[in-house]
Amino acid sequence: MATLPQPPMPVVWRSETKPHKFCPGCGHPLVLKALGESIEELGIQDKTVFGCDIGCSLLAWDFFNLDTVQAHHGRVTPVIVGLHRANPRLVGIAYMGDGGGYAIGSQHLVNAATRNEKIMVLLVNNTLYAMTGGQMAPTTLPKQKTETSPYGREPETTGKPTLGPEMIRAIAPDSAYVARGTVSRLPQLKRFIKKGLENVVSGKGFAFIEALSLCPTNWRTNAEETWKFLEQDMHGYFPVGELAPEKGEE
Amino acid sequence: MADKPIVGEKRAFMTGNEAVTWAALAAGAHIMYGYPITPQNEIMHYWTRMAPKYDRGFLQTEDELSAGFTCIGGVLAGKRAFTGTAGPGTILMQEPLSMAEMMRIPMVTVICQRGGPSTATVIYSQQETRLTCFGGNGEGYRLVYSTAGQQDLFDYTIKAFNVAWKYRFPTFILSDGYQSKMREPLTIYDPEERGIKMVETEPLLGGTGIPGVDRDPRHLRNTYNMEDELYQVVMDMDQEYKRIAPEVVEYKAMETEDAELVLVAHGIVSRATEGAVRVLREQGYRVGHFRPITLRPFPGEALKEAVAKARRVLVVESSMGQLAGMVKEELYDLSVPVTGYFRPGEGITAEEVVEQVRGR
Ligand SMILES: Cc1ncc(C[n+]2csc(CCOP(=O)(O)OP(=O)(O)O)c2C)c(N)n1
Ligand code: SF4
């Protein structure tokens, strides 16, 4: 069978496990591609350990030519913290969803940030619990309909969407790197990821990057509506950019 | 940096938590992860005082979930990593332990039992026996040593690191608040000088070479898509567990050859029951004693042999029958009645046991 010419993929991209397991139109593979390219450009493939959570992030368990561990829901942060504490030569990446990071695993995220653990947390914000079928997450937007907010999220009773990077910036030491990127601006997201990795490789401090992402399956949106939801609704609520201790990049 | 924590061997008089710490140091444990809870605290206290002198690591985590999961991370990095907890902490620890069970992570966990259910007492109990053996949503593929004093704590803590890394199952020291806090004389030693060779560790992730270039990447998971896939994983684990069980099981049988009554006890309670057997023998009672040292795997065959001539079995424990349940399961096809003297959360003395036996 003739194959179409393929776009260039990072060396860490494991072709044996492609096509990947994410839904068509999902944002995860875009984030992972940016991550893969960053790892390759920094030449850290031999010392990077990738950890993924439970949630759609677990579909990345065999995605890369990287040593990988798939942990429990919310617990990839402590697994990677423990690994890095035991062998500081390793570059540890904890990859998770917004439910994993801001709900069930929030105590781990908060404490890893305050301890300034030299690991990078990469959190994919798709405004809901995707793998379990689209329930409300801490990041669900006001009025957004999900399986457990069928009439739209009511901030009065369920709170306002979590602003993760803002929270981490407030509690992490100045040497931590914090940013929010989006899959609609991939070169910028990649730049953030790279800076985050550099921050941990150099031993400066913690790195936290939230990536605004797409979940057409649970949003039940077509291509046009999907991007509109990301670029209008999500970008409107979640400011994209670096969160510097004193001044931001943009 | 100081050389070896213990040179040669020494007589000592110490608490159980101290004994565990010295054993972990002597065994070459690289790093401890922990969260404060009584009666486990002093393991961390001693460890944090001594670890820097011997270039060992420590992380105080935000809770026991994290202590367990960071410990898994330490093992993945190829280190002899351990943790310790008690009571409500043992409950939280089940989540990481279930992951360790599934992924065959050789982490060592010291359980210092306290009263339950709930927060209960910080003192003593044997009510975490079932949780330590069978906690989690699995089948209990764990190696559990129930110790009966300071010498045991020292010996079996060293052993725990070796069996964990040899067989790759999560391994436990099941202790309790009495053992944690009381002082006893014991001999501490450098394992090497006793001819105990520490099993080498290796990184499970982040080893040498570029993954995908020099070698295949290692992809570790605990999630499976298909029923058949999981069935195979569990059955393979079961087979391996059963294969190693005869090499791992340990027990102590005393005066069982002609015993009409066999007392069964584990952990610190066995000190009282053994004492009771000595007294009762002097008084002419044909009483024997059986102490399982490993509760997982359980020395079932040896127990059957020990009770072969018995007319009754009496299980004595500081819980409402957690050990008795295991004993009954092993003796199901025998007709010997299994009775119990149960004092949940309370210590048991030899005198009490003597009275129990004579009173019947
Ligand atoms: C302890 C525990 N509770 C609940 C679940 C069920 N669960 C599996 S995936 C998931 C949601 C994941 O959502 P998120 O972290 O936002 O990631 P996403 O799937 O959206 O990428 C949940 C709740 C679980 N696996 N473990
Ligand atoms: S459910 Fe959503 S987040 Fe999960 S793979 Fe599909 S599109 Fe991606």
XYZ file of C-alpha atoms and ligand atoms in Angstrom:
644
model
C 0.000 0.000 0.000
C 1.361 3.373 -0.947
C 1.875 5.687 1.990
C 1.468 9.394 1.807
C 4.501 11.509 2.606
C 4.580 12.044 6.364
C 5.344 15.353 8.071
C 8.668 15.354 9.953
C 8.265 13.965 13.446
C 10.663 14.256 16.373
C 13.040 11.328 16.903
C 11.388 10.602 20.224
C 8.126 9.987 18.316
C 7.810 6.202 18.446
C 6.576 5.181 15.004
C 5.895 1.582 16.118
C 3.018 2.818 18.265
C 1.482 5.093 15.657
C -1.234 5.829 14.687
C -1.694 7.069 18.233
C -4.670 6.244 20.411
C -6.222 9.703 20.744
C -9.478 10.690 19.017
C -9.271 12.525 15.702
C -9.038 16.258 16.378
C -7.786 15.802 19.949
C -5.355 18.367 21.335
C -3.165 15.886 23.245
C -1.060 14.818 20.231
C -0.298 18.466 19.463
C 0.963 19.036 22.991
C 2.970 15.824 22.829
C 4.513 16.814 19.521
C 5.625 20.136 20.993
C 7.035 18.254 23.967
C 8.821 15.717 21.756
C 10.448 18.410 19.660
C 11.557 20.278 22.757
C 13.184 17.166 24.211
C 14.926 16.508 20.936
C 16.206 20.052 20.560
C 17.562 20.022 24.087
C 19.217 16.642 23.475
C 17.893 15.132 26.704
C 16.273 11.980 25.346
C 18.737 9.749 27.182
C 17.883 11.139 30.595
C 14.229 12.038 30.322
C 11.592 9.983 32.102
C 8.048 10.662 31.014
C 5.195 9.965 33.406
C 1.541 10.077 32.468
C -1.539 10.158 34.644
C -4.914 8.478 34.393
C -7.202 10.266 32.005
C -6.630 10.621 28.306
C -3.006 11.407 29.125
C -2.515 7.692 29.803
C -2.995 7.043 26.091
C 0.545 8.405 25.803
C 1.990 5.488 27.817
C 3.832 4.076 24.786
C 3.818 7.235 22.662
C 7.511 8.156 22.840
C 10.914 6.623 22.543
C 11.292 7.609 26.170
C 11.267 5.585 29.356
C 7.718 5.998 30.566
C 5.599 5.206 33.579
C 1.843 5.454 33.680
C 0.648 6.193 37.206
C -2.676 6.502 39.040
C -5.148 9.365 38.695
C -3.509 12.497 40.100
C -0.444 10.591 41.286
C 1.990 11.002 38.440
C 3.384 14.078 40.208
C 4.626 12.206 43.301
C 5.917 9.306 41.193
C 8.078 11.683 39.172
C 9.061 13.664 42.284
C 10.216 10.463 43.974
C 12.124 9.349 40.902
C 13.907 12.649 40.557
C 14.718 12.832 44.266
C 16.298 9.390 44.025
C 18.220 10.206 40.858
C 18.567 13.959 40.245
C 20.400 13.269 36.958
C 17.053 12.373 35.397
C 14.722 14.890 33.812
C 11.241 14.075 35.075
C 8.074 15.099 33.276
C 4.626 14.621 34.812
C 1.910 14.794 32.151
C -1.708 15.000 33.247
C -5.199 16.338 32.692
C -6.921 19.156 34.548
C -8.916 16.742 36.703
C -5.730 14.914 37.628
C -3.808 18.087 38.429
C -6.395 20.439 39.916
C -8.808 18.037 41.628
C -7.660 14.599 42.763
C -3.946 15.391 42.622
C -4.040 19.040 43.660
C -2.267 18.445 46.967
C 0.638 16.873 45.115
C 0.828 19.702 42.583
C 0.669 22.388 45.263
C 3.317 20.752 47.416
C 5.644 19.937 44.532
C 5.443 23.619 43.571
C 6.055 24.946 47.074
C 8.985 22.562 47.531
C 10.287 23.756 44.157
C 10.815 20.179 42.961
C 13.054 20.136 39.913
C 10.494 18.453 37.680
C 8.226 19.702 34.914
C 4.471 19.337 35.190
C 2.668 19.604 31.876
C -1.079 19.832 32.385
C -3.591 19.580 29.569
C -6.678 21.705 30.145
C -9.636 20.564 28.072
C -12.231 21.942 30.537
C -13.594 18.533 31.523
C -12.965 14.942 32.536
C -12.540 13.488 29.096
C -11.704 9.844 29.605
C -14.678 9.178 31.866
C -17.102 10.669 29.380
C -17.167 14.424 29.861
C -17.980 15.331 33.440
C -17.449 18.778 34.956
C -13.838 19.509 35.938
C -12.360 22.310 38.059
C -11.672 24.092 34.739
C -15.173 23.844 33.255
C -16.257 27.329 32.135
C -19.286 29.108 33.622
C -22.448 27.987 31.830
C -20.563 25.183 30.044
C -22.649 22.034 29.758
C -21.075 18.756 30.779
C -22.479 15.386 31.839
C -22.550 16.479 35.492
C -23.516 20.096 34.788
C -26.213 19.376 32.211
C -27.774 22.831 32.636
C -24.439 24.596 32.494
C -21.851 25.128 35.245
C -23.229 27.300 37.985
C -20.309 29.124 39.703
C -22.541 29.959 42.662
C -22.713 26.318 43.697
C -19.723 24.743 41.928
C -17.139 27.495 42.040
C -15.269 29.331 39.352
C -12.859 27.657 36.939
C -9.447 27.025 38.471
C -6.680 29.302 37.279
C -3.846 26.822 37.686
C -0.756 28.699 36.544
C -1.878 31.777 38.494
C -2.198 29.613 41.618
C 1.195 27.982 41.074
C 2.859 31.344 40.419
C 1.479 32.598 43.700
C 2.893 29.737 45.750
C 6.065 28.680 43.914
C 9.429 30.351 44.485
C 10.571 32.927 41.933
C 12.933 30.441 40.325
C 9.996 28.289 39.197
C 8.930 28.646 35.576
C 5.177 29.000 35.009
C 3.280 29.484 31.773
C 0.002 28.832 30.033
C 0.125 27.948 26.349
C -2.437 26.816 23.846
C -2.525 24.301 21.033
C -3.700 27.083 18.745
C -0.255 28.721 19.077
C 2.034 25.713 18.890
C 5.384 27.496 18.354
C 4.704 29.513 21.493
C 3.592 26.436 23.457
C 6.779 24.714 22.380
C 8.846 27.688 23.494
C 7.195 27.542 26.925
C 7.785 23.805 27.209
C 11.400 24.233 26.231
C 11.928 26.953 28.777
C 10.252 24.817 31.386
C 12.540 21.910 30.601
C 15.576 24.163 30.687
C 14.494 25.369 34.099
C 14.524 21.850 35.502
C 17.581 20.628 33.574
C 19.629 23.535 34.916
C 18.390 22.726 38.415
C 16.874 26.182 38.787
C 13.476 25.055 39.910
C 10.024 23.691 39.272
C 8.284 24.130 35.943
C 4.558 24.210 35.411
C 2.923 24.559 32.036
C -0.754 24.402 31.359
C -1.723 23.743 27.750
C -5.197 24.778 26.620
C -6.368 21.895 24.494
C -9.196 20.411 22.430
C -11.663 17.648 23.149
C -14.113 17.548 20.254
C -15.406 14.167 21.418
C -16.764 15.383 24.731
C -17.454 18.934 23.631
C -19.509 17.359 20.839
C -18.277 19.989 18.430
C -17.373 19.954 14.743
C -13.989 21.278 13.623
C -15.100 24.875 13.373
C -16.924 24.893 16.718
C -13.991 23.153 18.372
C -11.509 25.871 17.485
C -14.050 28.555 18.261
C -14.550 27.167 21.760
C -10.799 27.112 22.334
C -9.950 30.480 20.853
C -12.941 32.460 22.048
C -14.314 30.875 25.183
C -11.193 29.318 26.679
C -8.748 32.039 25.634
C -11.257 34.543 26.970
C -11.153 33.044 30.435
C -7.633 31.622 30.676
C -4.935 34.224 29.816
C -2.199 32.760 27.635
C 1.414 33.639 28.361
C 4.272 33.295 30.794
C 3.708 34.152 34.415
C 6.932 35.757 35.533
C 7.414 36.663 39.191
C 7.709 40.329 38.195
C 6.883 40.746 34.513
C 5.213 38.464 31.943
C 6.357 37.809 28.384
C 3.110 39.006 26.910
C 31.330 10.981 54.743
C 31.331 8.239 57.340
C 32.118 4.806 55.986
C 29.829 2.010 57.090
C 26.987 2.681 59.525
C 27.858 -0.467 61.472
C 31.248 -2.118 61.527
C 31.308 -5.735 62.590
C 28.623 -6.343 65.165
C 27.504 -4.620 68.313
C 25.210 -5.241 71.227
C 22.641 -2.498 71.501
C 19.624 -1.533 73.571
C 17.153 0.275 71.404
C 13.567 0.870 70.349
C 12.097 -0.908 67.360
C 11.970 2.236 65.302
C 15.660 2.718 65.974
C 16.383 -0.889 65.039
C 14.526 -0.488 61.742
C 16.492 2.647 60.944
C 19.867 1.037 61.683
C 18.884 -1.980 59.627
C 17.829 0.179 56.678
C 21.131 2.041 56.896
C 23.117 -1.183 57.158
C 21.166 -2.683 54.246
C 22.201 0.239 52.075
C 18.737 1.735 51.718
C 19.222 4.836 49.588
C 16.182 6.916 50.377
C 13.173 7.107 52.670
C 9.886 8.835 51.943
C 7.479 9.450 54.788
C 4.679 11.365 56.433
C 4.396 11.827 60.199
C 2.161 9.432 62.096
C 2.474 7.827 65.505
C 3.937 5.293 66.220
C 6.043 5.398 63.053
C 7.543 8.884 63.526
C 10.861 7.916 65.081
C 11.894 5.935 62.031
C 11.930 9.285 60.223
C 13.506 11.020 63.202
C 16.432 8.615 63.386
C 16.725 8.413 59.615
C 16.901 12.185 59.137
C 19.620 12.401 61.770
C 21.765 9.687 60.269
C 20.979 9.775 56.545
C 23.131 12.820 55.697
C 26.145 11.198 57.351
C 25.889 8.249 54.993
C 24.755 10.115 51.885
C 21.203 8.793 51.997
C 18.094 10.682 50.945
C 14.856 11.640 52.641
C 11.685 13.352 51.541
C 8.867 14.357 53.845
C 5.802 14.271 51.647
C 2.408 15.956 51.797
C 0.567 12.752 52.784
C 0.862 8.963 52.673
C -0.447 8.767 49.131
C 2.547 10.804 48.168
C 4.924 8.893 50.472
C 3.907 5.676 48.706
C 3.997 7.073 45.188
C 7.293 8.902 45.661
C 8.683 5.664 47.058
C 7.597 3.935 43.851
C 9.418 6.686 41.959
C 12.554 6.018 43.983
C 12.396 2.324 43.133
C 11.842 3.138 39.448
C 15.061 5.147 39.608
C 16.749 1.969 40.824
C 17.132 2.751 44.496
C 16.497 0.758 47.656
C 13.600 2.959 48.700
C 11.341 2.563 51.687
C 8.529 4.136 53.603
C 6.709 3.569 56.860
C 3.283 4.334 58.195
C 0.482 3.304 60.556
C -3.281 3.326 61.053
C -5.055 5.827 58.809
C -1.776 6.182 56.923
C -1.848 2.486 56.127
C -5.266 3.034 54.588
C -4.036 5.848 52.325
C -0.947 3.852 51.487
C -3.072 1.138 49.883
C -3.431 3.165 46.704
C 0.282 3.342 45.907
C 0.686 -0.195 47.209
C -1.883 -1.491 44.749
C 0.106 0.135 41.959
C 3.280 -1.415 43.356
C 1.554 -4.781 43.416
C 0.426 -4.518 39.816
C 3.780 -3.261 38.560
C 5.882 -5.574 40.748
C 7.636 -2.618 42.437
C 10.091 -3.795 45.112
C 9.318 -1.102 47.640
C 9.719 -1.808 51.352
C 7.035 -0.568 53.740
C 7.189 -0.686 57.521
C 3.750 -0.813 59.117
C 3.679 0.168 62.800
C 0.193 -0.973 63.751
C -1.949 1.190 66.013
C -5.547 0.833 67.132
C -8.429 0.900 64.680
C -10.870 1.443 63.078
C -10.385 5.096 62.194
C -7.968 7.230 64.207
C -8.536 5.082 67.325
C -5.367 4.866 69.461
C -1.792 5.710 68.662
C -0.558 2.919 70.917
C -0.739 -0.620 69.688
C -2.803 -3.169 67.789
C -2.756 -6.025 65.299
C -5.672 -4.673 63.331
C -3.725 -3.750 60.212
C -2.894 -7.352 59.502
C -5.524 -7.899 56.870
C -4.907 -4.484 55.301
C -1.182 -5.124 55.074
C -1.707 -8.551 53.532
C -4.711 -7.930 51.338
C -5.298 -4.177 51.099
C -5.975 -2.791 47.671
C -8.171 -3.964 44.834
C -6.076 -7.009 44.073
C -5.147 -10.471 45.252
C -2.542 -9.709 47.887
C 0.639 -10.355 45.938
C 2.787 -9.013 48.746
C 5.513 -10.366 50.985
C 4.723 -9.683 54.646
C 7.019 -10.370 57.609
C 5.402 -10.112 61.026
C 8.153 -9.354 63.530
C 8.171 -10.150 67.241
C 10.770 -7.801 68.710
C 13.834 -5.705 68.099
C 16.143 -8.442 66.827
C 13.492 -9.489 64.332
C 12.995 -5.912 63.238
C 16.688 -5.557 62.533
C 17.085 -8.930 60.805
C 13.928 -8.780 58.736
C 14.318 -5.174 57.644
C 17.609 -6.149 56.026
C 15.974 -9.224 54.591
C 12.989 -7.228 53.284
C 15.202 -5.211 50.931
C 16.721 -8.398 49.609
C 13.547 -10.379 49.024
C 11.847 -7.327 47.521
C 14.581 -6.887 44.936
C 15.072 -10.594 44.373
C 11.418 -11.459 43.809
C 10.069 -8.021 42.842
C 6.992 -7.963 45.018
C 6.204 -5.123 47.440
C 7.547 -6.226 50.815
C 6.409 -5.354 54.339
C 7.658 -5.302 57.854
C 4.523 -5.662 59.958
C 5.377 -4.202 63.335
C 3.277 -2.454 65.978
C 3.373 0.377 68.476
C 4.856 -1.763 71.254
C 7.734 -2.868 69.098
C 8.169 0.667 67.787
C 8.483 2.251 71.191
C 9.886 -0.293 73.617
C 13.581 -0.886 74.155
C 15.167 -4.315 74.035
C 18.676 -5.647 73.736
C 19.681 -6.843 70.287
C 22.711 -7.372 68.114
C 23.145 -5.037 65.197
C 25.588 -5.914 62.473
C 26.920 -5.195 59.041
C 25.098 -7.700 56.807
C 28.163 -8.278 54.648
C 30.190 -9.503 57.604
C 27.452 -11.997 58.359
C 27.720 -13.283 54.790
C 24.491 -11.564 53.743
C 24.999 -10.171 50.287
C 22.654 -7.329 49.414
C 20.758 -8.010 46.182
C 21.811 -5.490 43.539
C 19.286 -2.906 42.454
C 18.882 -1.545 38.931
C 17.058 1.372 37.366
C 13.701 0.311 35.966
C 13.535 3.639 34.129
C 16.248 6.034 33.038
C 18.994 3.455 32.596
C 21.907 3.969 30.242
C 21.524 4.473 26.499
C 19.170 6.481 24.342
C 15.754 4.801 24.284
C 14.657 4.009 20.743
C 18.249 4.338 19.514
C 20.539 2.195 21.685
C 17.756 0.185 23.263
C 13.983 -0.141 23.414
C 12.225 2.364 25.621
C 10.725 0.968 28.803
C 7.015 1.581 28.966
C 5.533 0.645 32.328
C 1.804 0.694 32.829
C -0.920 -0.527 35.132
C -3.856 0.029 32.791
C -5.089 -2.591 30.360
C -7.740 -2.448 27.681
C -8.967 -6.025 27.440
C -10.208 -8.512 30.009
C -8.049 -11.271 28.555
C -4.967 -9.087 28.689
C -5.457 -8.354 32.384
C -6.375 -11.964 33.147
C -3.047 -13.053 31.712
C -1.132 -10.448 33.716
C -2.796 -11.518 36.973
C -2.396 -15.225 36.252
C 1.288 -14.788 35.463
C 1.703 -12.918 38.719
C -0.193 -15.599 40.583
C 1.979 -18.313 39.126
C 5.131 -16.460 40.032
C 3.875 -15.800 43.558
C 3.083 -19.476 44.047
C 6.423 -20.502 42.590
C 8.421 -18.408 45.024
C 6.195 -19.025 48.053
C 8.020 -22.160 49.270
C 11.324 -20.235 49.205
C 9.856 -17.299 51.096
C 7.636 -18.769 53.809
C 8.969 -18.679 57.345
C 7.496 -19.854 60.618
C 8.424 -21.062 64.054
C 6.876 -24.221 65.502
C 7.439 -25.107 69.153
C 6.471 -28.267 71.030
C 3.875 -29.211 68.427
C 4.826 -32.908 67.992
C 2.551 -34.198 70.731
C 0.429 -31.104 71.260
C -3.264 -31.528 71.950
C -3.715 -27.777 71.887
C -1.808 -25.583 69.450
C -1.668 -21.862 70.094
C -1.274 -19.726 66.990
C -0.086 -16.135 67.214
C 1.926 -13.694 65.132
C 4.057 -10.678 65.889
C 4.598 -9.462 69.408
C 1.699 -11.554 70.741
C 3.701 -14.683 69.964
C 6.098 -13.632 72.733
C 3.236 -13.980 75.221
C 1.914 -17.208 73.745
C 5.363 -18.798 73.618
C 5.850 -17.822 77.248
C 2.482 -19.341 78.073
C 3.443 -22.607 76.384
C 6.569 -22.848 78.554
C 4.548 -22.333 81.729
C 1.793 -24.722 80.666
C 4.266 -27.440 79.679
C 5.790 -27.267 83.121
C 2.340 -27.769 84.507
C 1.872 -30.842 82.341
C -0.338 -29.431 79.601
C 0.354 -30.797 76.122
C 0.421 -27.420 74.441
C 2.340 -26.383 71.340
C 2.893 -23.147 69.517
C 2.879 -22.045 65.911
C 3.984 -18.609 64.777
C 3.737 -17.646 61.112
C 6.602 -15.227 60.429
C 5.488 -14.597 56.871
C 1.775 -13.849 56.722
C 1.987 -13.497 52.942
C 2.764 -16.063 51.685
C 1.262 -17.972 54.596
C 3.046 -21.115 55.833
C -0.103 -23.214 55.417
C 1.549 -26.615 54.971
C 3.675 -26.159 58.064
C 0.629 -25.098 60.061
C -1.249 -28.227 58.971
C 1.654 -30.357 60.124
C 1.837 -28.528 63.427
C -1.818 -29.171 64.223
C -1.857 -32.738 62.895
C -2.362 -34.279 66.341
C -4.152 -31.378 67.956
C -7.674 -31.574 69.310
C -8.009 -27.810 69.273
C -6.351 -24.710 67.859
C -6.442 -21.438 69.778
C -5.609 -18.289 67.846
C -4.494 -15.436 70.085
C -4.330 -11.939 68.666
C -4.885 -8.236 69.298
C -7.639 -8.029 66.722
C -11.072 -9.547 66.307
C -9.844 -12.537 64.320
C -7.824 -11.216 61.373
C -5.193 -13.925 61.818
C -7.829 -16.486 62.788
C -9.476 -15.954 59.400
C -6.240 -16.853 57.631
C -5.748 -19.877 59.883
C -9.265 -21.146 59.232
C -8.772 -20.801 55.517
C -5.650 -22.966 55.710
C -7.236 -25.576 57.971
C -10.570 -25.702 56.188
C -10.310 -29.358 55.207
C -9.254 -30.516 58.679
C -11.759 -31.274 61.416
C -9.806 -29.625 64.239
C -11.837 -26.768 65.773
C -10.283 -23.307 65.570
C -11.111 -21.053 68.505
C -9.876 -17.598 69.388
C -8.797 -15.298 72.189
C -9.221 -11.855 70.684
C -8.279 -8.536 72.309
C -8.640 -5.896 69.569
C -6.211 -3.044 70.151
C -5.010 -4.430 73.488
C -1.790 -6.047 74.580
C -1.826 -9.699 75.671
C 0.293 -11.194 78.455
C 1.512 -14.743 78.980
C -0.460 -14.950 82.238
C -3.673 -14.127 80.420
C -3.037 -16.849 77.885
C -2.234 -19.391 80.608
C -5.502 -18.514 82.291
C -7.389 -18.876 79.034
C -6.012 -22.348 78.486
C -6.459 -23.545 82.060
C -9.897 -22.011 82.352
C -11.274 -24.206 79.611
C -8.865 7.244 42.101
C -9.583 7.351 40.809
N -10.754 8.006 40.751
C -11.403 8.086 39.579
C -10.898 7.508 38.455
C -11.671 7.568 37.184
N -11.103 8.418 36.172
C -10.407 7.920 35.146
S -9.950 9.061 34.033
C -10.701 10.293 34.913
C -10.803 11.705 34.408
C -9.592 12.259 33.886
O -9.813 13.600 33.594
P -8.618 14.590 33.415
O -7.627 14.398 34.489
O -9.180 15.954 33.255
O -7.919 14.095 32.067
P -8.551 14.010 30.582
O -9.141 12.665 30.439
O -9.546 15.098 30.462
O -7.372 14.200 29.674
C -11.279 9.779 36.069
C -12.042 10.583 37.050
C -9.672 6.824 38.565
N -9.095 6.207 37.526
N -9.046 6.764 39.749
S -11.828 12.070 24.674
Fe -11.148 14.147 24.249
S -9.171 14.371 25.335
Fe -9.657 12.184 25.196
S -8.616 11.465 23.357
Fe -10.691 11.978 22.769
S -10.603 14.098 22.106
Fe -8.743 13.685 23.241
